[in-house]
Short mmCIF file of C-alpha atoms in Angstrom, two decimals:
data_model
loop_
_atom_site.label_atom_id
_atom_site.label_comp_id
_atom_site.label_asym_id
_atom_site.label_seq_id
_atom_site.Cartn_x
_atom_site.Cartn_y
_atom_site.Cartn_z
CA MET A 1 26.93 28.99 81.90
CA PRO A 2 25.32 32.34 81.02
CA LYS A 3 21.94 32.86 82.79
CA SER A 4 20.72 35.19 79.98
CA VAL A 5 21.80 35.69 76.22
CA LEU A 6 21.09 38.79 74.17
CA VAL A 7 20.67 37.75 70.63
CA ILE A 8 21.25 40.26 67.91
CA ASN A 9 20.56 40.19 64.19
CA CYS A 10 21.75 43.24 62.24
CA GLY A 11 20.46 44.06 58.92
CA SER A 12 21.47 47.02 56.74
CA SER A 13 18.77 49.25 58.12
CA SER A 14 17.24 47.06 61.00
CA ILE A 15 18.23 45.18 64.19
CA LYS A 16 16.30 42.32 65.58
CA PHE A 17 17.02 41.64 69.33
CA ALA A 18 15.89 39.31 71.92
CA LEU A 19 16.89 38.62 75.55
CA LEU A 20 16.52 35.03 76.60
CA LEU A 21 16.76 33.70 80.11
CA GLU A 22 18.17 30.34 80.94
CA ASP A 23 15.01 28.50 80.60
CA GLN A 24 14.10 30.30 77.46
CA GLU A 25 10.57 30.63 78.81
CA PHE A 26 10.99 34.45 79.36
CA ARG A 27 11.98 36.82 76.53
CA ILE A 28 12.16 40.44 75.77
CA HIS A 29 12.35 41.16 72.15
CA GLY A 30 12.14 43.94 69.68
CA LEU A 31 12.82 45.29 66.07
CA ALA A 32 14.47 48.43 65.26
CA GLU A 33 13.71 49.28 61.79
CA ASN A 34 14.37 52.07 59.28
CA LEU A 35 17.54 53.03 60.93
CA GLY A 36 19.40 56.16 59.51
CA THR A 37 16.04 57.63 58.46
CA PRO A 38 13.57 60.07 60.22
CA GLU A 39 11.18 57.10 60.49
CA ALA A 40 13.51 54.89 62.59
CA ARG A 41 11.66 53.41 65.47
CA ILE A 42 11.84 50.32 67.86
CA LYS A 43 8.86 47.96 68.39
CA GLY A 44 8.53 45.00 70.47
CA VAL A 45 7.72 43.63 73.87
CA THR A 46 9.54 44.60 77.20
CA VAL A 47 9.44 43.44 80.76
CA GLY A 48 5.94 42.31 82.05
CA ASN A 49 4.78 41.67 78.31
CA GLU A 50 4.29 45.45 77.72
CA PRO A 51 4.35 46.48 74.24
CA VAL A 52 6.94 48.98 73.03
CA ASP A 53 6.81 51.58 70.19
CA ILE A 54 9.55 54.16 70.36
CA ARG A 55 10.52 56.82 67.62
CA ILE A 56 14.39 57.22 67.32
CA PRO A 57 14.60 59.53 64.31
CA ASN A 58 17.80 59.22 62.35
CA ALA A 59 19.27 56.79 64.88
CA ASP A 60 22.08 54.58 63.74
CA HIS A 61 22.82 50.86 64.96
CA LYS A 62 24.69 51.92 68.12
CA GLU A 63 21.92 54.43 69.26
CA ALA A 64 19.20 52.05 68.47
CA LEU A 65 21.00 49.30 70.55
CA GLU A 66 21.45 51.64 73.38
CA VAL A 67 17.70 52.64 73.36
CA GLY A 68 16.57 49.06 73.06
CA LEU A 69 18.79 47.70 75.75
CA ALA A 70 17.69 50.44 78.19
CA ARG A 71 14.24 48.68 77.96
CA LEU A 72 15.72 45.53 79.48
CA ALA A 73 15.40 47.20 82.80
CA ASN A 74 17.23 44.82 85.48
CA TYR A 75 17.65 42.05 83.09
CA LYS A 76 21.38 42.41 82.07
CA PRO A 77 22.88 39.99 79.37
CA ASP A 78 25.65 37.58 80.49
CA ALA A 79 26.70 36.95 76.86
CA ILE A 80 25.74 38.05 73.33
CA GLY A 81 25.07 35.87 70.25
CA HIS A 82 25.16 37.51 66.90
CA ARG A 83 23.37 35.83 63.91
CA ILE A 84 25.92 35.94 61.11
CA VAL A 85 24.71 35.09 57.49
CA HIS A 86 27.88 33.98 55.95
CA GLY A 87 30.77 32.29 57.90
CA GLY A 88 32.55 30.86 54.77
CA THR A 89 33.86 27.28 55.69
CA LEU A 90 33.49 28.01 59.48
CA THR A 91 31.70 24.84 60.85
CA LYS A 92 30.49 25.97 64.23
CA ALA A 93 29.64 29.01 66.42
CA GLU A 94 32.74 30.85 67.54
CA LEU A 95 33.75 33.20 70.33
CA LEU A 96 34.37 36.53 68.84
CA THR A 97 38.04 37.33 68.43
CA ASP A 98 39.96 39.48 66.10
CA ASP A 99 40.68 36.44 63.97
CA ILE A 100 36.96 35.39 63.76
CA ILE A 101 35.87 39.09 62.97
CA GLU A 102 38.44 39.16 60.14
CA LYS A 103 37.03 35.75 58.70
CA ILE A 104 33.55 37.43 58.89
CA ARG A 105 34.97 40.38 57.07
CA ALA A 106 36.71 38.23 54.64
CA ALA A 107 33.32 36.50 53.69
CA THR A 108 31.79 39.86 52.83
CA PRO A 109 32.08 39.29 49.02
CA LEU A 110 29.85 36.26 49.43
CA ALA A 111 27.20 38.12 51.52
CA PRO A 112 27.70 41.73 50.47
CA LEU A 113 24.04 42.62 51.78
CA HIS A 114 24.46 40.98 55.28
CA ASN A 115 27.93 40.68 56.77
CA PRO A 116 28.78 44.43 56.58
CA ALA A 117 25.68 44.98 58.65
CA HIS A 118 26.70 42.28 61.02
CA LEU A 119 30.05 43.74 61.58
CA VAL A 120 28.23 47.17 62.48
CA GLY A 121 26.36 45.35 65.14
CA ILE A 122 29.48 43.53 66.54
CA GLU A 123 31.32 46.82 66.64
CA ALA A 124 28.41 48.52 68.53
CA THR A 125 27.96 45.86 71.03
CA GLN A 126 31.59 45.57 71.74
CA ARG A 127 31.59 49.27 72.52
CA LEU A 128 28.45 48.92 74.74
CA PHE A 129 29.65 45.65 76.47
CA PRO A 130 33.30 45.31 76.40
CA ASP A 131 33.57 42.89 79.12
CA LEU A 132 30.97 40.39 77.96
CA PRO A 133 31.72 37.20 76.00
CA GLN A 134 30.32 37.56 72.46
CA VAL A 135 29.64 34.61 69.96
CA ALA A 136 29.13 34.45 66.27
CA VAL A 137 26.58 31.92 65.08
CA PHE A 138 26.59 31.31 61.37
CA ASP A 139 23.77 30.58 59.14
CA THR A 140 26.11 28.52 56.93
CA ALA A 141 27.69 26.37 59.71
CA PHE A 142 24.77 23.76 60.03
CA HIS A 143 25.47 22.90 56.11
CA GLN A 144 29.03 22.36 56.36
CA THR A 145 28.31 18.53 56.76
CA MET A 146 27.12 18.41 53.22
CA PRO A 147 29.10 15.93 51.11
CA GLU A 148 31.36 17.33 48.34
CA HIS A 149 29.27 16.02 45.50
CA ALA A 150 26.42 18.17 47.07
CA PHE A 151 28.29 21.43 47.66
CA ARG A 152 30.66 21.58 44.50
CA TYR A 153 29.54 23.49 41.35
CA ALA A 154 30.44 22.10 37.99
CA LEU A 155 33.02 25.01 37.50
CA PRO A 156 36.75 24.98 36.81
CA LYS A 157 38.51 23.59 39.93
CA PHE A 158 40.57 26.82 40.73
CA LEU A 159 37.34 28.69 41.49
CA TYR A 160 36.77 26.34 44.31
CA THR A 161 40.32 25.75 45.68
CA GLU A 162 41.46 29.51 45.20
CA HIS A 163 38.20 31.49 45.69
CA ASN A 164 35.94 29.37 47.61
CA VAL A 165 33.31 29.25 44.98
CA ARG A 166 30.90 26.41 46.32
CA ARG A 167 27.47 25.91 47.75
CA TYR A 168 27.22 27.01 51.30
CA GLY A 169 23.54 27.15 52.18
CA PHE A 170 21.66 29.38 54.61
CA HIS A 171 18.87 29.51 57.54
CA GLY A 172 21.05 26.93 59.15
CA THR A 173 19.79 27.90 62.65
CA SER A 174 16.21 27.48 61.46
CA HIS A 175 16.82 24.13 59.73
CA ALA A 176 18.83 22.83 62.69
CA TYR A 177 16.17 23.75 65.37
CA VAL A 178 13.11 22.59 63.33
CA SER A 179 14.70 19.25 62.44
CA GLU A 180 15.78 18.70 66.05
CA ARG A 181 12.46 19.55 67.57
CA GLY A 182 10.32 17.87 64.78
CA SER A 183 12.35 14.49 65.04
CA GLU A 184 12.04 14.66 68.76
CA LEU A 185 8.19 14.91 68.51
CA ALA A 186 8.26 12.13 66.05
CA GLY A 187 9.92 10.00 68.49
CA SER A 188 13.36 9.58 66.39
CA PHE A 189 15.50 12.52 67.90
CA LYS A 190 18.12 13.27 65.27
CA GLN A 191 17.42 9.93 63.53
CA GLY A 192 16.27 9.11 60.05
CA GLY A 193 15.62 11.26 56.90
CA TRP A 194 13.68 14.46 57.02
CA LEU A 195 13.04 17.41 54.64
CA THR A 196 12.65 20.78 56.01
CA ALA A 197 10.90 23.83 54.26
CA HIS A 198 11.63 27.31 55.71
CA LEU A 199 9.22 29.52 53.96
CA GLY A 200 9.07 33.37 54.33
CA ASN A 201 10.30 36.38 52.48
CA GLY A 202 13.52 34.36 52.37
CA SER A 203 13.02 30.66 51.72
CA SER A 204 14.91 27.61 51.53
CA THR A 205 14.73 23.76 51.77
CA CYS A 206 17.12 21.25 53.44
CA ALA A 207 17.56 17.46 53.45
CA ILE A 208 18.68 16.21 57.00
CA TRP A 209 19.92 12.63 57.58
CA ASN A 210 20.49 11.65 61.34
CA GLY A 211 20.43 15.33 62.30
CA GLN A 212 23.01 16.58 59.72
CA SER A 213 22.39 18.60 56.67
CA VAL A 214 23.10 16.57 53.43
CA ASP A 215 21.85 19.06 50.99
CA THR A 216 20.12 22.47 50.80
CA SER A 217 18.47 24.64 48.29
CA MET A 218 20.50 27.87 48.68
CA GLY A 219 24.05 28.05 47.39
CA LEU A 220 27.13 30.41 47.17
CA THR A 221 24.57 33.07 48.03
CA PRO A 222 20.82 33.24 49.44
CA LEU A 223 19.67 33.85 45.87
CA GLU A 224 19.82 30.28 44.56
CA GLY A 225 16.94 27.94 45.26
CA ILE A 226 13.24 28.27 45.44
CA VAL A 227 11.13 31.32 44.82
CA MET A 228 11.18 33.91 47.64
CA GLY A 229 9.57 37.16 48.36
CA THR A 230 11.66 39.32 46.15
CA ARG A 231 14.47 36.86 45.02
CA SER A 232 14.05 34.86 41.96
CA GLY A 233 15.65 31.60 43.01
CA ASP A 234 17.04 29.51 40.30
CA VAL A 235 17.27 31.05 36.82
CA ASP A 236 19.25 30.14 33.73
CA PRO A 237 22.93 31.52 34.28
CA SER A 238 22.80 33.00 30.77
CA LEU A 239 20.15 35.35 31.80
CA HIS A 240 22.95 37.78 32.70
CA SER A 241 24.38 37.74 29.25
CA PHE A 242 21.03 37.95 27.60
CA LEU A 243 19.97 41.03 29.52
CA ALA A 244 23.27 42.62 29.15
CA SER A 245 23.25 41.92 25.25
CA ASN A 246 19.51 42.75 24.69
CA LEU A 247 18.71 45.56 27.27
CA GLY A 248 22.18 46.88 28.00
CA TRP A 249 21.78 46.15 31.78
CA ASP A 250 25.01 45.88 33.91
CA VAL A 251 25.77 43.28 36.50
CA TYR A 252 24.72 45.61 39.37
CA LYS A 253 21.13 46.20 37.67
CA ILE A 254 20.69 42.55 37.03
CA ASP A 255 21.67 41.75 40.60
CA LYS A 256 19.33 44.14 42.07
CA MET A 257 16.51 42.80 39.85
CA LEU A 258 17.16 39.27 40.82
CA ASN A 259 17.36 40.10 44.55
CA LYS A 260 14.84 42.95 45.16
CA GLU A 261 12.34 42.89 42.31
CA SER A 262 11.86 39.36 41.55
CA GLY A 263 10.17 36.33 43.25
CA LEU A 264 6.61 36.80 44.42
CA LEU A 265 6.85 40.51 43.76
CA GLY A 266 7.96 40.16 40.23
CA LEU A 267 5.67 37.27 39.24
CA SER A 268 2.66 39.31 40.64
CA ASN A 269 3.50 42.34 38.46
CA ASN A 270 4.85 44.29 41.71
CA LEU A 271 1.44 43.57 43.43
CA SER A 272 3.17 42.27 46.62
CA ASN A 273 5.80 39.97 48.04
CA ASP A 274 3.43 39.06 50.85
CA MET A 275 1.85 35.67 50.38
CA ARG A 276 -1.23 36.66 52.42
CA THR A 277 -1.97 39.67 50.02
CA LEU A 278 -1.34 37.47 46.99
CA ILE A 279 -3.90 34.67 48.26
CA GLU A 280 -6.39 37.35 48.85
CA ALA A 281 -5.90 38.84 45.43
CA SER A 282 -6.03 35.37 43.80
CA GLU A 283 -9.25 34.45 45.39
CA GLN A 284 -10.60 37.87 43.83
CA GLY A 285 -9.50 36.71 40.40
CA ASN A 286 -6.14 38.45 40.07
CA GLU A 287 -4.31 36.17 37.50
CA ASP A 288 -0.88 37.48 38.38
CA ALA A 289 -1.28 36.59 41.98
CA THR A 290 -2.51 33.24 41.10
CA ILE A 291 0.51 32.37 38.87
CA ALA A 292 2.81 33.72 41.55
CA ILE A 293 1.33 31.15 44.04
CA GLU A 294 1.46 28.39 41.56
CA VAL A 295 5.11 28.96 40.71
CA PHE A 296 6.03 29.16 44.29
CA CYS A 297 4.38 25.88 45.23
CA TYR A 298 5.58 23.98 42.15
CA ARG A 299 9.14 25.13 42.62
CA LEU A 300 8.99 24.30 46.41
CA ALA A 301 7.67 20.80 45.66
CA LYS A 302 10.22 20.31 42.99
CA SER A 303 13.04 21.38 45.26
CA LEU A 304 11.78 19.02 47.96
CA ALA A 305 11.59 16.12 45.58
CA ALA A 306 15.23 16.78 44.32
CA LEU A 307 16.72 17.06 47.78
CA SER A 308 15.04 13.63 48.70
CA CYS A 309 18.03 12.13 46.47
CA GLY A 310 20.26 12.89 49.38
CA LEU A 311 18.33 10.62 52.00
CA PRO A 312 18.64 6.94 52.26
CA ARG A 313 15.09 7.07 53.55
CA LEU A 314 12.28 9.68 53.82
CA ASP A 315 10.59 9.72 57.23
CA GLY A 316 8.74 12.96 56.71
CA LEU A 317 8.72 16.64 56.01
CA PHE A 318 8.72 19.76 58.42
CA PHE A 319 7.04 23.07 57.41
CA THR A 320 8.33 26.30 59.19
CA GLY A 321 8.71 29.95 58.65
CA GLY A 322 5.91 32.70 58.31
CA ILE A 323 4.34 31.02 55.37
CA GLY A 324 5.12 27.43 56.25
CA GLU A 325 3.72 27.84 59.68
CA ASN A 326 0.57 29.83 58.81
CA SER A 327 -0.55 29.05 55.36
CA ALA A 328 -2.59 25.94 55.22
CA TYR A 329 -3.54 26.79 51.50
CA ILE A 330 0.24 26.71 50.59
CA ARG A 331 1.06 23.58 52.48
CA GLU A 332 -2.11 21.77 50.64
CA LYS A 333 -1.01 23.01 47.29
CA THR A 334 2.52 22.05 47.77
CA MET A 335 1.78 18.47 48.73
CA ALA A 336 -0.59 18.14 45.96
CA TYR A 337 2.45 18.18 43.67
CA LEU A 338 4.12 15.35 45.63
CA PRO A 339 1.70 12.50 45.47
CA HIS A 340 4.26 9.88 44.32
CA PHE A 341 6.09 10.13 47.74
CA GLY A 342 3.29 8.49 49.53
CA PHE A 343 2.23 11.65 51.64
CA ASN A 344 -1.31 11.80 52.85
CA LEU A 345 -2.30 15.15 54.14
CA SER A 346 -5.15 15.45 56.49
CA LYS A 347 -7.05 18.39 55.15
CA GLU A 348 -8.95 18.74 58.50
CA GLN A 349 -5.67 18.82 60.67
CA ASN A 350 -3.99 21.12 58.21
CA ASP A 351 -6.93 23.57 58.19
CA ASN A 352 -7.15 23.50 61.91
CA LEU A 353 -3.76 24.14 62.82
CA LYS A 354 -3.54 27.60 64.54
CA ARG A 355 -1.03 30.27 64.21
CA GLY A 356 2.21 29.60 66.26
CA THR A 357 1.41 26.07 67.16
CA GLU A 358 3.15 22.88 66.21
CA GLY A 359 1.41 19.68 65.17
CA ARG A 360 1.25 16.76 62.78
CA ILE A 361 -0.93 17.25 59.78
CA ASP A 362 -0.90 13.90 57.93
CA THR A 363 -3.42 11.12 58.15
CA GLY A 364 -1.11 8.68 60.00
CA THR A 365 -0.05 6.70 56.95
CA GLY A 366 2.96 7.35 54.87
CA PRO A 367 5.83 9.71 55.42
CA GLN A 368 5.02 12.23 58.34
CA ILE A 369 3.98 15.90 57.79
CA TRP A 370 4.74 18.36 60.65
CA VAL A 371 4.37 22.15 61.13
CA ILE A 372 6.99 23.42 63.57
CA PRO A 373 7.40 26.96 64.53
CA THR A 374 10.95 27.91 64.16
CA ASP A 375 13.03 29.57 66.97
CA GLU A 376 16.10 30.95 65.55
CA GLU A 377 16.68 33.33 68.54
CA GLY A 378 16.45 30.19 70.88
CA ARG A 379 18.91 28.21 68.76
CA ILE A 380 21.39 31.15 68.67
CA ALA A 381 21.09 31.53 72.43
CA LYS A 382 21.63 27.92 72.78
CA GLU A 383 24.76 27.79 70.68
CA THR A 384 26.03 30.96 72.33
CA ALA A 385 25.67 29.40 75.78
CA HIS A 386 27.42 26.24 74.58
CA VAL A 387 30.40 28.02 73.42
CA VAL A 388 30.65 30.31 76.43
CA LYS A 389 30.35 27.24 78.71
CA GLY A 390 33.16 25.65 76.86
CA GLU A 391 35.30 28.65 77.11
CA VAL A 392 34.80 28.77 81.00
CA SER A 393 35.52 25.17 81.08
CA GLN A 394 38.84 25.53 79.34
CA ALA A 395 39.78 28.52 81.42
CA THR A 396 38.97 26.63 84.69
CA ALA A 397 41.02 23.67 83.37
CA LYS A 398 44.11 25.77 82.50
CA LYS A 399 43.92 27.56 86.04
CA SER A 400 43.82 24.10 87.71
CA GLU A 401 46.94 22.90 85.79
CA ALA A 402 48.70 26.26 86.49
CA ASP A 403 47.78 25.82 90.24
CA VAL A 404 49.27 22.24 90.12
CA ALA A 405 52.29 23.31 88.50
CA MET A 406 52.87 26.16 91.23
CA ALA A 407 52.17 23.75 94.06
#
C-alpha cells in the first residue's frame, strides 16, 4: 500500500498537482498555469504550509513538473494517480500500461481538449519516475453503471455499436466522493436515492441509487447538460445547421462558441464567467448578469428534476463544487424552483454555512439538503492506492504459487 500518492491533473496549459500522505491529512498542492508562455508560474502550498509562487517562463509540462516536484522536499511519492477526463467504456481505475495508454489515446476524439494534455502529463511523469506505479483514474468510470436506456442516444444504432456514440458522463470522481461522504453523514452509507450538483466553471448533475450512478447531465462530451461558466449546456441540435446556413460558420467556429464563449459568459454579454462577479453585478442592476443567474438556476433545477426519474426514492440533494459549496444565494434560488419535491431549505442554516465546511441546510423535514465540499484529489489518491494494492497482492500471490511449484 503506497504511503504517499502524487495526483496529477494536466490541462492543455496547466497542471494541478497534490501529494497526499496515507491518512490524507497532510497535503502539498500546487497549480502550474500559463505553460508555454512567458507568464508561466507555479502557485501552491509546500512543506510546512508555506505558500509558493514561482515564475517559470516558457516552461512546458515536464519542466513544470520537475520544478513543482522539487518543492516536495523529502516527501517522495510511492505512486502516481492521473485524472483522465475520458476513458471511453473503461469502468474502473487502471494501472497504466501500453494498452491502457492506447485506449486513452483512442478516446481523444471524444475529449479533444483534455485527453491529449493528459497524455503529455503521463509521458512526463513516466520519464521522471520510470520505476513508480502509475494509475489512470477516469472521470467517466463512475457513470458506467448507467442503464442502457439512460446512456443511449436516439440515433441510428451503428453510431453506437461501431463508433461508441453514447452518453458517458463526467466529474465522476467528484460525484462518487460527494455521494459517499454525504450518504455517510446522513446515516445511510451508499444507500438510497440522492441527487448531486457539482457546480463550478464546469457543472454537472447526477442521480445516484445505492452508491451507483444511474443518470447524469453530461453526455458524449462535457458540453451536454446544464449551463456552465463558458459552456452552453443543452441547445437545439439544429443550431449548428442554423448558424452554418445563416452566418456561414463552420463546425470549428460553432464548437468554439459553444465551449468557450457561451454559458454564463455568453448570457452576461461577456461580462464574466465567474458567478461571484455576476451576483455582484446583478445586485448593482446589471440585467445581463441577472438573466445569466436565473437561467443557470432554472436549468440546474430542471436537470435535477429530470434526473429524479432515475431514482426509486429521493432521499436528498448534495451541493458541491466552487459555486455549490460557497454560494448560499445560488442554492436558495435553485431550491425555489423545486417546491413540489418537498424540499424545505433552512435560510438561516444555508446563509450561515461557511466556506469549505460541510453541513445540512434543510429544516429537518422532507428530503435532506447538504453542502459537501468535494475532494477529487483525495478520491483519485484512494483509487490509485486501491489499484496499486491490488497489483501488489496479485504479484505476491503469483510469487507464492511459483515458490510452491519449485519446492
